[in-house]
Each structure stands twice: as C-alpha cells, then as structure tokens.
Amino acid sequence: MALVNPGLADQLESATNAVRGKEAAARDNPYPLGLYKALVSYALLMIIALLWRPDGTNALDYDDAQRTSDDNFFKQKTVRLLAWYLSLLRQEPVRTWPEVDTLAQCLDDLTTSEETDWPLWSIELDGVRGIAVDRKLVAGGSAEFETPDGIIEANVYRARQPDVTLNGVWLYLVEELSDSGELQGRYTLMVADEYWGQRIQSAEFTTAPFEEEFVMGYRLEGEIRHDGVAQESANVSLEVTLQTNEDGLTTFWDSEEYNELVWSPSLETYVCGANVLAPIETAPDGHWSFIAPKGHGAIYQRDGDWRDDSPETCQQPLSRYVEEIMVAYCGRKVPVAEGSPALIDICSGSLTITATPDAYLRVGTLDDAGQSYQVPP
C-alpha cells in the first residue's frame, strides 16, 4: 500500500501539541472555551496514537480504501474533532499561530465525505461529559451508526398510536469523554431540532449495540359540531398559556386564521380572498388533530418533558413550559390535552325566556337577526 499523505499524522500530532502548549502559556481563554479546547485536542491526540501501525506509519497517512473499517471509523472522528478544534481556535481570542494553519491544511488533506460544518455539541449526563462525534439525517423514521462494537439504531416518531414517523431531523451520536478527555467507546443518542426540540436517550452512556425509540411530540385532537352535526373544514385555533421564569404566565396563539390569497387580473398580483383558512381544520367527520412538539426547548414542552431521564436533569425546573392549552372556535374555548379530546358543539344549547304573555320577542346575535317569537298566554 502506498502512502497518500506521508507524515500527515506526525504533522497533525506535532501541531496539536504545539497549540496546546501555547494555549497553556496564554491562559486567556474564557470559560468554558478553554475546557472545550483541552478536551477536544486531547481526544484528537488519543485517536492519532491509536492509529499508529507497527511499521511506523499511521492509518491517517493512507486513503479511505487502504484503511480497515475500524480505521475509517476513527479517521472520521479525527476529521470532526479537528474541524471542531479549528472552530474553537477561531473564536475570541482568535489564534493566528502558524500551527493553526498547519491544522487547517491537515483537515483539508483528510476530509473526504465527512461533514465539518455542524456545531460542537457537548452534553453532560449525571456529571459525565460527552461530545457528538457523528450525525445522521433521519429518513424513513430511522437512522443508524456503525461502530467497532456494533450498530446503534434509533426509530424516531412524531407521535404514537397511530404511529407517525418523524423525518428530516438530525440524530447525533454522542460519545463519553473521560475527565482527561479520552473517548470511552460508550454512547448515547440525541435528536436536536429547532422546532421539535432536543431529546437524549438513553440517560447514560452505553456500549454498542443498542436501539432507542424517540417520540418527539404529543397528539392534541377534538371535534367540532353544530347542533350535534359534524362540521367539515372548520377552522380551529389554539390558545397556549406558558409558565415562564422571566414573565410568569404568558400566552400565544397558534393556527390563527388567515384569508386565502387569490390572483387579481386587474392588479396583476395576489390579494386577500373571501375564504378564511387555518393550518388546523376539521376532517369530513368533524375531527381535527395536531401533533405538538415536546422536545426540550420546543414551544409546546410540558412540565415533565425532560431533555433526558437522568436523575440530575429531572430535578432541574424548566424555565418555560406549557401550563394550559385551549382550543377555540367561533368564540367558544375549551381545554385540550393529550388523551383528553376537546368537543365544541355550538347551537346545541337551550334558552328559556320568561316574559309577558302574548308579547313578541326577537332572539338573535350581533351578526344574525334571529327569529321572532310570541310568548304563549
């Protein structure tokens, strides 16, 4: 086998050690930047040391086709750790040392199919630290990672019963770090998404193989009727009350109504039409359903929807969570929650009026003239 990048591992190791020495001498890193630099660079050095071969070469000196599957697994980790290390070195205080340029050149030489532009995730589970070493985009409701010890797989759902899979979110493989920065070969999984929020499973780092099931939302549902008759295409809105540390109770509306846009030939543009629509509408049988995101940080996160199930996390109060959800329709509001459907049946009540015999009454509303009645004798 021919060396593709002879001496690359030596250059990477030497430059990393040199930067670590200069960082220690500078002593100007704010917390936790200095900690992250130390942990990532030490993990990088540990992988380089692991990949040395008996003939004095390093697996990083070869191309992907000339490495074993395990070597390529650790090479991918090297690329991602090196990319993160460079991103840390480019934060204030920005490092312009020559060795940083050497690290950047090593990254260019090593990178083949790896992603290098995703953020550094560092998490803690009951006092044990870990960093994300790989990620996959969930497709078909699942994603998996191949490690030297076996396959780690996750099935990801919006909600269950009936099952609705969640696609297009990132699943991260997080590996345990020792106090000295060594990668331990134990993992956990994390879904992280701006809308669906964050969820980590399991609540402790585990060796492969293992499988996890993520449920990132909960189902809200109900029914709209007019005098007992199911209503199709009825617009449903949600009034959500949040409990927050900063502002106490605060409210927002979701699925607000809007006018359909229609094309105006005379104005040659789109204008508001007469049809009023909403993101949540009833089906022909009068039922509606909405899956709310419940991950950590999601707007519909409830008290008890933790980032993970470790004892330490479960003891920490949430800074914001859902206090109550009301479903609104035609001026009526009723509470709704997971497992408790909301029924709104308008025009189904009765009105009793006592008046002078033979008197004439008209019963209506502000937008309906109603009917005339004669009070019986």
Tab-separated table of C-alpha atoms in Angstrom:
chain	number	residue	atom	x	y	z
A	1	MET	CA	0.000	0.000	0.000
A	2	ALA	CA	1.297	3.429	-0.951
A	3	LEU	CA	1.230	6.349	1.441
A	4	VAL	CA	-1.117	9.055	0.204
A	5	ASN	CA	-0.257	11.654	2.829
A	6	PRO	CA	3.153	10.593	4.205
A	7	GLY	CA	3.899	12.243	7.522
A	8	LEU	CA	0.429	13.759	7.891
A	9	ALA	CA	-0.185	12.122	11.269
A	10	ASP	CA	3.209	13.404	12.501
A	11	GLN	CA	2.337	16.938	11.360
A	12	LEU	CA	-1.111	16.776	12.971
A	13	GLU	CA	0.246	15.430	16.244
A	14	SER	CA	3.100	17.951	16.374
A	15	ALA	CA	0.883	20.949	15.537
A	16	THR	CA	-1.776	19.898	18.072
A	17	ASN	CA	0.807	19.562	20.844
A	18	ALA	CA	2.317	22.933	19.906
A	19	VAL	CA	-1.056	24.675	20.025
A	20	ARG	CA	-1.872	23.033	23.359
A	21	GLY	CA	1.397	24.359	24.751
A	22	LYS	CA	0.735	27.896	23.522
A	23	GLU	CA	-2.824	27.776	24.890
A	24	ALA	CA	-1.478	26.799	28.293
A	25	ALA	CA	1.006	29.665	28.205
A	26	ALA	CA	-1.562	32.250	27.044
A	27	ARG	CA	-4.050	31.483	29.839
A	28	ASP	CA	-6.598	33.898	28.368
A	29	ASN	CA	-9.472	31.556	27.419
A	30	PRO	CA	-12.881	32.382	28.902
A	31	TYR	CA	-14.847	29.541	30.495
A	32	PRO	CA	-15.875	27.101	29.048
A	33	LEU	CA	-13.898	27.739	25.828
A	34	GLY	CA	-10.606	26.689	27.404
A	35	LEU	CA	-12.178	23.490	28.721
A	36	TYR	CA	-13.580	22.579	25.296
A	37	LYS	CA	-10.217	23.228	23.625
A	38	ALA	CA	-8.437	20.993	26.124
A	39	LEU	CA	-10.952	18.149	25.846
A	40	VAL	CA	-11.204	18.155	22.041
A	41	SER	CA	-7.452	18.427	21.446
A	42	TYR	CA	-6.684	15.643	23.923
A	43	ALA	CA	-9.285	13.371	22.307
A	44	LEU	CA	-7.685	14.160	18.945
A	45	LEU	CA	-4.242	13.140	20.196
A	46	MET	CA	-5.645	9.905	21.662
A	47	ILE	CA	-7.093	8.870	18.284
A	48	ILE	CA	-3.852	9.686	16.454
A	49	ALA	CA	-1.964	7.495	18.959
A	50	LEU	CA	-4.495	4.692	18.452
A	51	LEU	CA	-3.926	4.659	14.673
A	52	TRP	CA	-0.136	4.109	14.674
A	53	ARG	CA	0.922	0.871	12.957
A	54	PRO	CA	3.831	-1.486	13.743
A	55	ASP	CA	5.698	-0.342	10.600
A	56	GLY	CA	5.854	3.227	11.918
A	57	THR	CA	3.146	4.614	9.646
A	58	ASN	CA	-0.245	5.863	10.725
A	59	ALA	CA	-3.667	4.968	9.284
A	60	LEU	CA	-4.203	8.688	8.649
A	61	ASP	CA	-1.335	8.621	6.120
A	62	TYR	CA	-3.373	6.392	3.763
A	63	ASP	CA	-6.594	6.938	1.813
A	64	ASP	CA	-10.009	5.546	2.755
A	65	ALA	CA	-9.684	2.486	0.503
A	66	GLN	CA	-6.439	1.417	2.205
A	67	ARG	CA	-7.814	1.548	5.761
A	68	THR	CA	-9.802	-1.048	7.659
A	69	SER	CA	-13.410	-0.246	8.561
A	70	ASP	CA	-12.333	0.442	12.156
A	71	ASP	CA	-9.539	2.738	10.942
A	72	ASN	CA	-12.013	4.682	8.814
A	73	PHE	CA	-14.383	4.954	11.777
A	74	PHE	CA	-11.655	6.643	13.814
A	75	LYS	CA	-10.477	8.685	10.831
A	76	GLN	CA	-13.992	10.167	10.576
A	77	LYS	CA	-13.800	11.043	14.261
A	78	THR	CA	-10.429	12.678	13.643
A	79	VAL	CA	-11.866	14.879	10.889
A	80	ARG	CA	-14.777	16.040	13.011
A	81	LEU	CA	-12.677	16.651	16.113
A	82	LEU	CA	-10.131	18.584	14.087
A	83	ALA	CA	-12.888	20.691	12.479
A	84	TRP	CA	-14.291	21.490	15.931
A	85	TYR	CA	-10.849	22.285	17.298
A	86	LEU	CA	-10.264	24.776	14.484
A	87	SER	CA	-13.677	26.367	15.066
A	88	LEU	CA	-12.756	26.828	18.739
A	89	LEU	CA	-9.385	28.334	17.837
A	90	ARG	CA	-11.160	30.865	15.600
A	91	GLN	CA	-13.300	32.161	18.446
A	92	GLU	CA	-12.171	35.082	20.601
A	93	PRO	CA	-9.332	35.147	21.469
A	94	VAL	CA	-8.613	34.241	17.815
A	95	ARG	CA	-5.414	32.216	17.339
A	96	THR	CA	-3.235	33.178	14.366
A	97	TRP	CA	-0.278	30.933	15.172
A	98	PRO	CA	1.414	29.131	12.230
A	99	GLU	CA	0.444	25.782	13.741
A	100	VAL	CA	-3.237	26.674	13.271
A	101	ASP	CA	-2.603	26.937	9.520
A	102	THR	CA	-0.939	23.515	9.667
A	103	LEU	CA	-4.032	22.072	11.366
A	104	ALA	CA	-6.262	23.593	8.671
A	105	GLN	CA	-4.104	22.025	5.930
A	106	CYS	CA	-4.279	18.644	7.668
A	107	LEU	CA	-8.070	18.947	7.757
A	108	ASP	CA	-8.179	19.672	4.013
A	109	ASP	CA	-5.956	16.652	3.293
A	110	LEU	CA	-8.008	14.288	5.479
A	111	THR	CA	-11.545	15.312	4.579
A	112	THR	CA	-13.292	13.121	2.009
A	113	SER	CA	-17.023	12.606	2.615
A	114	GLU	CA	-17.243	13.936	6.184
A	115	GLU	CA	-19.362	16.912	7.218
A	116	THR	CA	-17.319	19.537	9.023
A	117	ASP	CA	-19.701	22.466	9.367
A	118	TRP	CA	-22.064	21.292	12.098
A	119	PRO	CA	-21.921	22.703	15.639
A	120	LEU	CA	-19.995	21.227	18.538
A	121	TRP	CA	-22.437	19.539	20.912
A	122	SER	CA	-21.110	18.960	24.412
A	123	ILE	CA	-23.544	17.468	26.921
A	124	GLU	CA	-23.469	16.183	30.471
A	125	LEU	CA	-25.417	13.226	31.863
A	126	ASP	CA	-25.342	12.954	35.662
A	127	GLY	CA	-21.884	14.522	35.799
A	128	VAL	CA	-20.451	12.522	32.865
A	129	ARG	CA	-19.437	14.609	29.858
A	130	GLY	CA	-19.784	13.628	26.205
A	131	ILE	CA	-19.401	15.163	22.748
A	132	ALA	CA	-21.164	14.475	19.460
A	133	VAL	CA	-18.894	12.501	17.140
A	134	ASP	CA	-21.281	11.789	14.256
A	135	ARG	CA	-24.729	12.681	12.974
A	136	LYS	CA	-27.275	11.290	10.521
A	137	LEU	CA	-30.384	12.787	8.943
A	138	VAL	CA	-33.414	10.725	9.932
A	139	ALA	CA	-35.139	9.207	6.875
A	140	GLY	CA	-37.995	6.737	6.902
A	141	GLY	CA	-38.283	7.311	10.635
A	142	SER	CA	-34.908	5.793	11.482
A	143	ALA	CA	-31.147	6.240	11.366
A	144	GLU	CA	-28.191	4.123	12.466
A	145	PHE	CA	-24.494	4.406	13.239
A	146	GLU	CA	-21.859	1.732	12.721
A	147	THR	CA	-19.242	1.431	15.479
A	148	PRO	CA	-16.484	-1.134	16.050
A	149	ASP	CA	-18.676	-2.776	18.709
A	150	GLY	CA	-21.896	-2.925	16.680
A	151	ILE	CA	-24.822	-0.983	15.251
A	152	ILE	CA	-26.553	1.814	17.174
A	153	GLU	CA	-30.037	2.497	15.802
A	154	ALA	CA	-32.877	4.912	16.541
A	155	ASN	CA	-36.525	4.960	15.476
A	156	VAL	CA	-37.955	8.474	15.599
A	157	TYR	CA	-41.671	9.331	15.780
A	158	ARG	CA	-43.769	12.470	15.853
A	159	ALA	CA	-46.360	10.576	17.907
A	160	ARG	CA	-47.506	7.008	18.566
A	161	GLN	CA	-50.848	5.149	18.313
A	162	PRO	CA	-51.376	5.789	15.496
A	163	ASP	CA	-47.685	5.959	14.610
A	164	VAL	CA	-46.418	8.957	12.654
A	165	THR	CA	-42.698	8.860	11.872
A	166	LEU	CA	-40.526	11.969	12.046
A	167	ASN	CA	-38.129	12.630	9.166
A	168	GLY	CA	-35.651	15.358	8.295
A	169	VAL	CA	-34.269	15.900	11.811
A	170	TRP	CA	-30.662	15.332	12.868
A	171	LEU	CA	-29.743	12.392	15.065
A	172	TYR	CA	-26.407	12.778	16.859
A	173	LEU	CA	-24.111	10.064	18.191
A	174	VAL	CA	-22.633	11.344	21.460
A	175	GLU	CA	-19.581	9.623	22.933
A	176	GLU	CA	-18.498	9.712	26.563
A	177	LEU	CA	-15.367	11.684	27.469
A	178	SER	CA	-13.231	10.921	30.495
A	179	ASP	CA	-12.128	13.763	32.795
A	180	SER	CA	-8.810	13.801	30.932
A	181	GLY	CA	-10.534	14.000	27.522
A	182	GLU	CA	-10.262	10.374	26.355
A	183	LEU	CA	-13.105	8.980	24.242
A	184	GLN	CA	-14.502	5.980	26.123
A	185	GLY	CA	-16.346	3.980	23.438
A	186	ARG	CA	-19.698	4.409	25.235
A	187	TYR	CA	-22.510	6.324	23.570
A	188	THR	CA	-25.906	7.901	23.812
A	189	LEU	CA	-28.172	9.345	21.099
A	190	MET	CA	-29.605	12.824	20.739
A	191	VAL	CA	-32.271	14.333	18.488
A	192	ALA	CA	-31.799	18.086	18.131
A	193	ASP	CA	-34.107	20.265	16.041
A	194	GLU	CA	-35.211	23.907	16.194
A	195	TYR	CA	-38.918	23.005	16.025
A	196	TRP	CA	-39.125	19.571	17.693
A	197	GLY	CA	-36.572	20.396	20.406
A	198	GLN	CA	-33.885	18.235	21.987
A	199	ARG	CA	-34.102	14.746	23.445
A	200	ILE	CA	-31.300	12.436	24.688
A	201	GLN	CA	-31.654	8.667	25.122
A	202	SER	CA	-30.574	6.710	26.997
A	203	ALA	CA	-29.916	8.626	30.210
A	204	GLU	CA	-26.440	7.090	30.499
A	205	PHE	CA	-23.600	6.265	28.128
A	206	THR	CA	-23.785	2.673	26.850
A	207	THR	CA	-21.645	0.366	24.717
A	208	ALA	CA	-22.911	-0.703	21.292
A	209	PRO	CA	-25.022	-2.373	20.021
A	210	PHE	CA	-28.270	-0.838	21.240
A	211	GLU	CA	-31.503	0.664	19.916
A	212	GLU	CA	-33.594	3.637	21.076
A	213	GLU	CA	-37.093	4.906	20.315
A	214	PHE	CA	-37.720	8.661	20.282
A	215	VAL	CA	-41.193	10.223	20.475
A	216	MET	CA	-40.773	13.939	19.841
A	217	GLY	CA	-44.386	15.107	20.060
A	218	TYR	CA	-47.841	14.516	21.507
A	219	ARG	CA	-51.245	14.481	19.844
A	220	LEU	CA	-53.967	17.040	20.531
A	221	GLU	CA	-57.374	16.332	18.992
A	222	GLY	CA	-61.052	17.133	19.183
A	223	GLU	CA	-64.332	17.514	17.323
A	224	ILE	CA	-66.421	20.432	16.071
A	225	ARG	CA	-70.216	20.134	15.795
A	226	HIS	CA	-73.131	22.456	15.029
A	227	ASP	CA	-76.199	21.322	16.940
A	228	GLY	CA	-74.777	17.810	17.041
A	229	VAL	CA	-73.804	17.709	13.351
A	230	ALA	CA	-70.120	17.242	12.475
A	231	GLN	CA	-68.581	20.236	10.688
A	232	GLU	CA	-66.117	19.797	7.818
A	233	SER	CA	-63.306	22.312	7.129
A	234	ALA	CA	-63.939	24.184	10.357
A	235	ASN	CA	-61.000	26.400	11.354
A	236	VAL	CA	-59.545	25.562	14.764
A	237	SER	CA	-57.189	27.794	16.755
A	238	LEU	CA	-55.102	27.018	19.849
A	239	GLU	CA	-54.532	29.359	22.784
A	240	VAL	CA	-51.425	28.234	24.696
A	241	THR	CA	-50.562	29.544	28.159
A	242	LEU	CA	-46.916	29.213	29.180
A	243	GLN	CA	-45.353	29.397	32.630
A	244	THR	CA	-42.038	31.256	32.302
A	245	ASN	CA	-39.332	32.289	34.736
A	246	GLU	CA	-38.958	35.765	33.254
A	247	ASP	CA	-42.563	36.836	32.590
A	248	GLY	CA	-44.706	34.468	34.648
A	249	LEU	CA	-47.806	33.395	32.728
A	250	THR	CA	-47.769	34.377	29.055
A	251	THR	CA	-49.997	33.416	26.133
A	252	PHE	CA	-49.550	32.791	22.432
A	253	TRP	CA	-51.961	31.755	19.671
A	254	ASP	CA	-51.312	29.009	17.145
A	255	SER	CA	-53.150	28.020	13.946
A	256	GLU	CA	-54.553	31.534	13.524
A	257	GLU	CA	-56.990	32.151	10.697
A	258	TYR	CA	-55.931	33.883	7.503
A	259	ASN	CA	-57.520	34.897	4.231
A	260	GLU	CA	-56.779	32.767	1.192
A	261	LEU	CA	-54.665	34.556	-1.422
A	262	VAL	CA	-56.269	34.839	-4.859
A	263	TRP	CA	-54.932	36.256	-8.130
A	264	SER	CA	-56.293	39.638	-9.240
A	265	PRO	CA	-56.109	40.060	-13.041
A	266	SER	CA	-56.704	43.812	-12.750
A	267	LEU	CA	-53.996	44.377	-10.123
A	268	GLU	CA	-51.738	41.619	-11.526
A	269	THR	CA	-50.868	40.391	-8.061
A	270	TYR	CA	-52.254	38.215	-5.258
A	271	VAL	CA	-54.813	39.765	-2.895
A	272	CYS	CA	-56.759	38.540	0.127
A	273	GLY	CA	-59.739	36.453	-0.892
A	274	ALA	CA	-63.033	35.805	0.860
A	275	ASN	CA	-62.187	32.279	2.030
A	276	VAL	CA	-60.821	32.161	5.577
A	277	LEU	CA	-58.450	29.268	6.259
A	278	ALA	CA	-56.370	27.953	9.170
A	279	PRO	CA	-53.490	25.471	9.487
A	280	ILE	CA	-55.703	23.203	11.623
A	281	GLU	CA	-59.028	22.289	10.024
A	282	THR	CA	-61.567	19.571	10.690
A	283	ALA	CA	-61.947	16.473	8.507
A	284	PRO	CA	-65.320	15.477	6.958
A	285	ASP	CA	-66.252	13.704	10.209
A	286	GLY	CA	-65.686	16.884	12.216
A	287	HIS	CA	-62.480	15.674	13.865
A	288	TRP	CA	-59.210	17.608	13.972
A	289	SER	CA	-55.744	16.567	15.117
A	290	PHE	CA	-52.448	18.349	15.753
A	291	ILE	CA	-49.093	16.894	16.862
A	292	ALA	CA	-47.321	19.344	19.167
A	293	PRO	CA	-43.508	19.246	19.570
A	294	LYS	CA	-42.418	18.307	23.100
A	295	GLY	CA	-38.605	18.127	22.998
A	296	HIS	CA	-36.529	20.259	25.352
A	297	GLY	CA	-36.782	23.866	24.189
A	298	ALA	CA	-39.827	23.250	21.958
A	299	ILE	CA	-42.640	25.762	22.339
A	300	TYR	CA	-45.128	23.039	23.415
A	301	GLN	CA	-42.792	21.448	26.000
A	302	ARG	CA	-44.727	20.480	29.138
A	303	ASP	CA	-43.559	20.141	32.718
A	304	GLY	CA	-42.079	16.635	32.734
A	305	ASP	CA	-40.936	16.658	29.112
A	306	TRP	CA	-37.255	16.489	30.077
A	307	ARG	CA	-34.187	16.691	27.836
A	308	ASP	CA	-33.257	13.253	29.241
A	309	ASP	CA	-34.384	10.991	32.064
A	310	SER	CA	-31.266	11.171	34.239
A	311	PRO	CA	-31.964	11.982	37.931
A	312	GLU	CA	-29.930	15.190	37.708
A	313	THR	CA	-31.937	16.542	34.762
A	314	CYS	CA	-35.312	15.560	36.227
A	315	GLN	CA	-34.542	17.563	39.386
A	316	GLN	CA	-33.941	20.781	37.444
A	317	PRO	CA	-37.014	23.020	36.978
A	318	LEU	CA	-37.839	24.107	33.455
A	319	SER	CA	-37.518	27.799	32.628
A	320	ARG	CA	-40.587	27.603	30.358
A	321	TYR	CA	-43.343	25.041	29.955
A	322	VAL	CA	-46.985	24.725	28.867
A	323	GLU	CA	-49.458	25.492	31.644
A	324	GLU	CA	-52.692	25.056	29.643
A	325	ILE	CA	-53.910	24.658	26.060
A	326	MET	CA	-57.359	25.825	24.932
A	327	VAL	CA	-58.981	25.090	21.588
A	328	ALA	CA	-61.008	27.988	20.183
A	329	TYR	CA	-63.807	28.006	17.616
A	330	CYS	CA	-66.460	30.635	16.881
A	331	GLY	CA	-65.961	32.389	20.207
A	332	ARG	CA	-66.005	29.189	22.271
A	333	LYS	CA	-62.928	27.871	24.116
A	334	VAL	CA	-62.460	24.538	25.892
A	335	PRO	CA	-59.325	22.898	27.322
A	336	VAL	CA	-57.498	20.188	25.387
A	337	ALA	CA	-54.654	17.885	26.402
A	338	GLU	CA	-53.008	14.665	25.304
A	339	GLY	CA	-55.509	11.850	25.844
A	340	SER	CA	-58.370	14.326	26.539
A	341	PRO	CA	-60.107	15.288	23.257
A	342	ALA	CA	-61.943	18.615	23.110
A	343	LEU	CA	-65.567	18.734	21.942
A	344	ILE	CA	-67.135	22.018	20.877
A	345	ASP	CA	-70.814	21.805	19.912
A	346	ILE	CA	-72.317	25.205	19.173
A	347	CYS	CA	-76.022	25.910	18.605
A	348	SER	CA	-76.771	22.940	20.831
A	349	GLY	CA	-77.966	24.722	23.959
A	350	SER	CA	-81.380	25.999	25.009
A	351	LEU	CA	-82.516	29.474	26.049
A	352	THR	CA	-85.514	29.943	28.355
A	353	ILE	CA	-87.124	33.380	28.425
A	354	THR	CA	-89.873	34.484	30.805
A	355	ALA	CA	-91.950	37.388	29.520
A	356	THR	CA	-95.456	38.927	29.448
A	357	PRO	CA	-97.991	36.611	27.783
A	358	ASP	CA	-98.674	37.420	24.101
A	359	ALA	CA	-95.548	39.579	23.918
A	360	TYR	CA	-93.420	39.404	20.760
A	361	LEU	CA	-89.679	38.704	21.091
A	362	ARG	CA	-86.840	38.537	18.595
A	363	VAL	CA	-83.891	36.308	19.574
A	364	GLY	CA	-80.654	36.713	17.621
A	365	THR	CA	-76.986	37.647	17.835
A	366	LEU	CA	-74.849	40.569	16.759
A	367	ASP	CA	-74.312	39.051	13.311
A	368	ASP	CA	-77.625	37.179	12.951
A	369	ALA	CA	-81.043	38.876	13.126
A	370	GLY	CA	-82.585	35.695	14.528
A	371	GLN	CA	-86.300	34.834	14.723
A	372	SER	CA	-89.467	36.414	16.122
A	373	TYR	CA	-91.456	34.572	18.806
A	374	GLN	CA	-94.789	35.216	20.503
A	375	VAL	CA	-94.913	34.372	24.183
A	376	PRO	CA	-97.827	31.979	24.745
A	377	PRO	CA	-100.646	33.098	27.059
